[in-house]
Tab-separated table of C-alpha atoms and ligand atoms in Angstrom:
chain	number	residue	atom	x	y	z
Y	1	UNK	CA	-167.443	81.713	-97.802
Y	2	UNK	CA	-164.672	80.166	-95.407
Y	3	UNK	CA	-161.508	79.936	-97.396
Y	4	UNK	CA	-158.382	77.532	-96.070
Y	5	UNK	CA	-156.225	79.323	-94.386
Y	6	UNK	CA	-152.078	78.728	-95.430
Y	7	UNK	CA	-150.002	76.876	-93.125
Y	8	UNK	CA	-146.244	77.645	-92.242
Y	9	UNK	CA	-144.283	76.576	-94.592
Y	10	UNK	CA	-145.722	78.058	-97.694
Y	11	UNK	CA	-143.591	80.923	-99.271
Y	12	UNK	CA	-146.914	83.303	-99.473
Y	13	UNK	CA	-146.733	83.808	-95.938
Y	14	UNK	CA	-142.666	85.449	-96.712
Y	15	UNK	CA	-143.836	87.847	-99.541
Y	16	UNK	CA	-144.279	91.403	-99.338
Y	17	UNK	CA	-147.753	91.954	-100.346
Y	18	UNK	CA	-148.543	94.260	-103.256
Y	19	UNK	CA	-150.217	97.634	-102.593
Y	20	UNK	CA	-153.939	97.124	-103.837
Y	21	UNK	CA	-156.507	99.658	-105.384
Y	22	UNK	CA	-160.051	100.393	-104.593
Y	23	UNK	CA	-160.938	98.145	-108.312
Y	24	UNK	CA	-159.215	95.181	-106.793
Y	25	UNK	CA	-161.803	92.674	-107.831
Y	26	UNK	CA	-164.108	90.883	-105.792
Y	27	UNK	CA	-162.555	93.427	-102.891
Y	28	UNK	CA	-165.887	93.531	-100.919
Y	29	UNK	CA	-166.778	89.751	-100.446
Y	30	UNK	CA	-163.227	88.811	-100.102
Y	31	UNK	CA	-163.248	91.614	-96.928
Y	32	UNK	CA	-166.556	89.632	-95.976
Y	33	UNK	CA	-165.257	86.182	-96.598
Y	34	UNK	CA	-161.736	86.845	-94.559
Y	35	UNK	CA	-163.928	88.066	-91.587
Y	36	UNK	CA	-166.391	84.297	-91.507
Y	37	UNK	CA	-162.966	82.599	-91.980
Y	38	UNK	CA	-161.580	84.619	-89.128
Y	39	UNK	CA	-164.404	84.087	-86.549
Y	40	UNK	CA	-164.796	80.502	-87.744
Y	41	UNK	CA	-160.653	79.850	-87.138
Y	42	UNK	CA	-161.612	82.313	-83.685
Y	43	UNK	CA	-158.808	84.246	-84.517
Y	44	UNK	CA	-159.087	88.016	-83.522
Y	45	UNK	CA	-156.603	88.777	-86.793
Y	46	UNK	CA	-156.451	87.827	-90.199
Y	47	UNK	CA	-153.999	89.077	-92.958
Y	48	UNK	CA	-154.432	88.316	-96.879
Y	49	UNK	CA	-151.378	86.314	-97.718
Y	50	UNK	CA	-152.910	83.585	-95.018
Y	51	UNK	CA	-155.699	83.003	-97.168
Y	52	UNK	CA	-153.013	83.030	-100.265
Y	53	UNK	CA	-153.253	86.746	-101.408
Y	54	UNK	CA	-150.412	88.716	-101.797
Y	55	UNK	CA	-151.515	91.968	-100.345
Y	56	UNK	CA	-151.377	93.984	-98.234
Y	57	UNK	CA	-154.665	93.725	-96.673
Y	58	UNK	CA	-155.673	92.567	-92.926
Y	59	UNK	CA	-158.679	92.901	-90.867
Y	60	UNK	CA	-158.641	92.279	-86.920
Y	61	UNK	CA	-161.021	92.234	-84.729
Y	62	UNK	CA	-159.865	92.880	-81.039
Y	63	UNK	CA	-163.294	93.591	-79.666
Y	64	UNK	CA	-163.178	89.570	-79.396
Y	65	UNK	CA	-160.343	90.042	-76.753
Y	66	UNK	CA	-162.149	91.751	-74.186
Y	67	UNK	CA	-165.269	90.373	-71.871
Y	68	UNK	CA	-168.637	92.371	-72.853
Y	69	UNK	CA	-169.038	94.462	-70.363
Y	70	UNK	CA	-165.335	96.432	-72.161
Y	71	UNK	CA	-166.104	95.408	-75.738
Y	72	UNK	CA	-165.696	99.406	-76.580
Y	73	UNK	CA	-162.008	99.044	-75.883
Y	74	UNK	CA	-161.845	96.834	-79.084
Y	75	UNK	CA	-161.434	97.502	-82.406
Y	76	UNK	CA	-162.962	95.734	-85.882
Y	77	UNK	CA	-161.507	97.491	-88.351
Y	78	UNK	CA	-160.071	96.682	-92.026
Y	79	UNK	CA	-156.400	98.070	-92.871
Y	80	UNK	CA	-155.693	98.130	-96.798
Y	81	UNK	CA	-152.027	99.386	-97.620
Y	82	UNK	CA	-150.765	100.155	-94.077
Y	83	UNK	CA	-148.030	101.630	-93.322
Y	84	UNK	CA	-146.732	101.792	-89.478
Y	85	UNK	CA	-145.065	104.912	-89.208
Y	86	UNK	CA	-143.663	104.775	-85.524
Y	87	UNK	CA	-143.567	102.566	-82.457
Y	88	UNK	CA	-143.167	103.856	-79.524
Y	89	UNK	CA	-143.423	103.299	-75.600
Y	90	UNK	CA	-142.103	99.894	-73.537
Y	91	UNK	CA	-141.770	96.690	-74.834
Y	92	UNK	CA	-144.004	94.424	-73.290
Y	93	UNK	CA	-144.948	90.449	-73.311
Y	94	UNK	CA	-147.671	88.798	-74.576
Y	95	UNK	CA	-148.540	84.959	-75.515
Y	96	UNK	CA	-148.989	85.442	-79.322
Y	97	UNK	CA	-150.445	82.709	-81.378
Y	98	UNK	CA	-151.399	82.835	-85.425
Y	99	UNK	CA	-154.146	80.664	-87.011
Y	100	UNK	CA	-151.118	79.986	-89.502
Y	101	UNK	CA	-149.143	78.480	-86.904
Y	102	UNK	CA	-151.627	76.181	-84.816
Y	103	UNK	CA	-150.721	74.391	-81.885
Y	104	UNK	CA	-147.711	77.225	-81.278
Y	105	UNK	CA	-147.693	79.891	-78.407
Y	106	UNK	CA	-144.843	82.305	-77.245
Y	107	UNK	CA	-143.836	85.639	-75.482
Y	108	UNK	CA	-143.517	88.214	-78.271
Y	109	UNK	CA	-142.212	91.590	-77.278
Y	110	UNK	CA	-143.513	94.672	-79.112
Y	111	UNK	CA	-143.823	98.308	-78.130
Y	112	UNK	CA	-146.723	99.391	-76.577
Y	113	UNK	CA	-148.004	102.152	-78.930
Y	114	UNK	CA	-148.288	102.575	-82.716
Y	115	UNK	CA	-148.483	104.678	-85.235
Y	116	UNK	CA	-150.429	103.567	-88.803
Y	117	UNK	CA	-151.599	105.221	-91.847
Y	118	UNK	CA	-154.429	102.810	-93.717
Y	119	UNK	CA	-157.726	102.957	-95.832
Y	120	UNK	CA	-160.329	101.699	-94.580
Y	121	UNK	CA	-163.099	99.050	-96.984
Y	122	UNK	CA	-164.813	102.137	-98.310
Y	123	UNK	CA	-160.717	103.676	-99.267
Y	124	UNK	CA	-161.150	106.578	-96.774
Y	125	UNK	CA	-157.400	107.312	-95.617
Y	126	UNK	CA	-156.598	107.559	-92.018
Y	127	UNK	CA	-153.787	108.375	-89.909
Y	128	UNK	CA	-154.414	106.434	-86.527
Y	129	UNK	CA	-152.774	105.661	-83.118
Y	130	UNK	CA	-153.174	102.662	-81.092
Y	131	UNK	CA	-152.288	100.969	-78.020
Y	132	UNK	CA	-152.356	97.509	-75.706
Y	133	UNK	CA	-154.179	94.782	-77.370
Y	134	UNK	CA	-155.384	96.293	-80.253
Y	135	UNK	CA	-151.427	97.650	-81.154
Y	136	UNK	CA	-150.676	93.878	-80.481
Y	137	UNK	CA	-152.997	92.701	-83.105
Y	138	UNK	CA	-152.163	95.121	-85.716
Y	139	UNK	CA	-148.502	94.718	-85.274
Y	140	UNK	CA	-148.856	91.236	-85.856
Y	141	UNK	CA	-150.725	91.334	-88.867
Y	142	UNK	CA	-148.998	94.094	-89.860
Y	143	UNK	CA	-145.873	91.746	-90.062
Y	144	UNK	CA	-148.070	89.491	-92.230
Y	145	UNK	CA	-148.463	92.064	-94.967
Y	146	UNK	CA	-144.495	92.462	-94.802
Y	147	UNK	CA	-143.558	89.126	-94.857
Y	148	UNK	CA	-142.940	88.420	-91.247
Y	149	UNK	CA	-143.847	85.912	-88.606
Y	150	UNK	CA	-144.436	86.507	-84.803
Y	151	UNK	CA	-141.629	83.461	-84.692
Y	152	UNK	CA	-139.131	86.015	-86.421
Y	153	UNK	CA	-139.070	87.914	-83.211
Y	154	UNK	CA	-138.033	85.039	-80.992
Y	155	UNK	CA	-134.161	84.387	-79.591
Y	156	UNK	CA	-132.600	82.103	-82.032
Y	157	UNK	CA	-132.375	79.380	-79.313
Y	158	UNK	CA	-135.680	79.345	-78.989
Y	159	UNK	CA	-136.928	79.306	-82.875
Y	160	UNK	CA	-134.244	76.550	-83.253
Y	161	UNK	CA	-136.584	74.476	-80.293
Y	162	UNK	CA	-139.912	74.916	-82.291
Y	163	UNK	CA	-138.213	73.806	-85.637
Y	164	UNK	CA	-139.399	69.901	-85.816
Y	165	UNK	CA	-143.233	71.415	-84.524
Y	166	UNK	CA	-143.043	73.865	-87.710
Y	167	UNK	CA	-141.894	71.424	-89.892
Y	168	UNK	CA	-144.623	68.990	-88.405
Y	169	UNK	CA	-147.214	71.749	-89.510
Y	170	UNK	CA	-145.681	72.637	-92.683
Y	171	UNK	CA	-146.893	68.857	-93.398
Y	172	UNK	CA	-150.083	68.887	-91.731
Y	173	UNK	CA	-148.955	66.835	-89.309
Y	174	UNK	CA	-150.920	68.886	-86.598
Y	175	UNK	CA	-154.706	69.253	-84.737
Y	176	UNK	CA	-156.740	71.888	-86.050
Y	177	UNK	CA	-160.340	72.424	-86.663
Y	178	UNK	CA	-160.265	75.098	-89.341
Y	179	UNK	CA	-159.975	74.510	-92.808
Y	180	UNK	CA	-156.190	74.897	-93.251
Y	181	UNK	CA	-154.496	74.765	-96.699
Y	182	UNK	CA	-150.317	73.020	-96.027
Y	183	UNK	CA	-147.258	73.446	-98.437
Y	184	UNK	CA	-145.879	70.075	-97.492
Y	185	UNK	CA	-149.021	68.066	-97.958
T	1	ZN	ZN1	-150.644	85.418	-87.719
């Protein structure tokens, strides 16, 4: 089932999810549902509070970032409670988008390389280390989970510029051709 996916704006998206258990109901379909909504939104990320769950639950899948001949450099992987332990290396630039956000693309900097502790959909703990793309897409979901938006890491200056195009979105005031769900609507 696609669900609507919440639009800047909404005070879900500034929560800190709530740590979940392996009985959190309906856990399996709403795993399945947040990965059709995902693909159908072609996002390569998704976190819980954007489809209005406070939890701390994402799934990415950065095997959709890559041509097919280096799909093996990808990951699809569910992380329930994660915790990033340690960033490390250079920060480096990338345009970051977030199906929350349409319409909106900047330079983020993050570190290269991180460090998470997660359970996986069947609750088997791991302690894993990533890098490039598939750091990227964890660190931004990550922030999801926490509360945070890829716009928190932007110079003031340049947050204060994209203030009447969040506000336009907050309102639905924007082209998208996912289901989208907006606080100001
Ligand atoms: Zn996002």
């Amino acid at each position: 089932m696609i669900l609507p996916i919440v639009a800047y704006g909404d005070p879900i998206l500034r929560k800190v999810g709530a740590e979940i258990t392996k009985d959190y109901p309906g856990l399996e379909k709403l795993i399945d549902d947040m990965y059709e909504t995902m693909v159908k939104a072609k996002g390569v990320g998704l976190a819980a509070p954007q489809i209005n769950k406070s939890i701390k639950l994402f799934i990415i899948d950065s095997t959709r970032m890559y041509d097919e001949e280096e799909k093996n450099e990808g990951l699809k992987e569910v992380f329930i409670n994660p915790v990033i332990t340690k960033e490390t290396g250079d920060d480096w630039p990338y345009e970051e988008g977030c199906l929350s956000i349409p319409s909106i693309r900047e330079d983020v900097y993050r570190k290269d390389k991180v460090k998470i502790e997660y359970y996986d959909r069947a609750f088997k703990h791991h302690k894993r280390e990533f890098t490039g793309l598939t750091a990227r897409v964890i660190q931004h979901e990550y922030d999801h989970v926490i509360g945070k938006l890829f716009i928190d890491h932007l110079k003031p200056l340049k947050k204060n510029l994209l203030k009447g195009k969040l506000d336009k979105i907050s309102k639905g005031i924007v082209d998208v051709d996912y289901k989208m769900k907006f606080p100001k609507v």
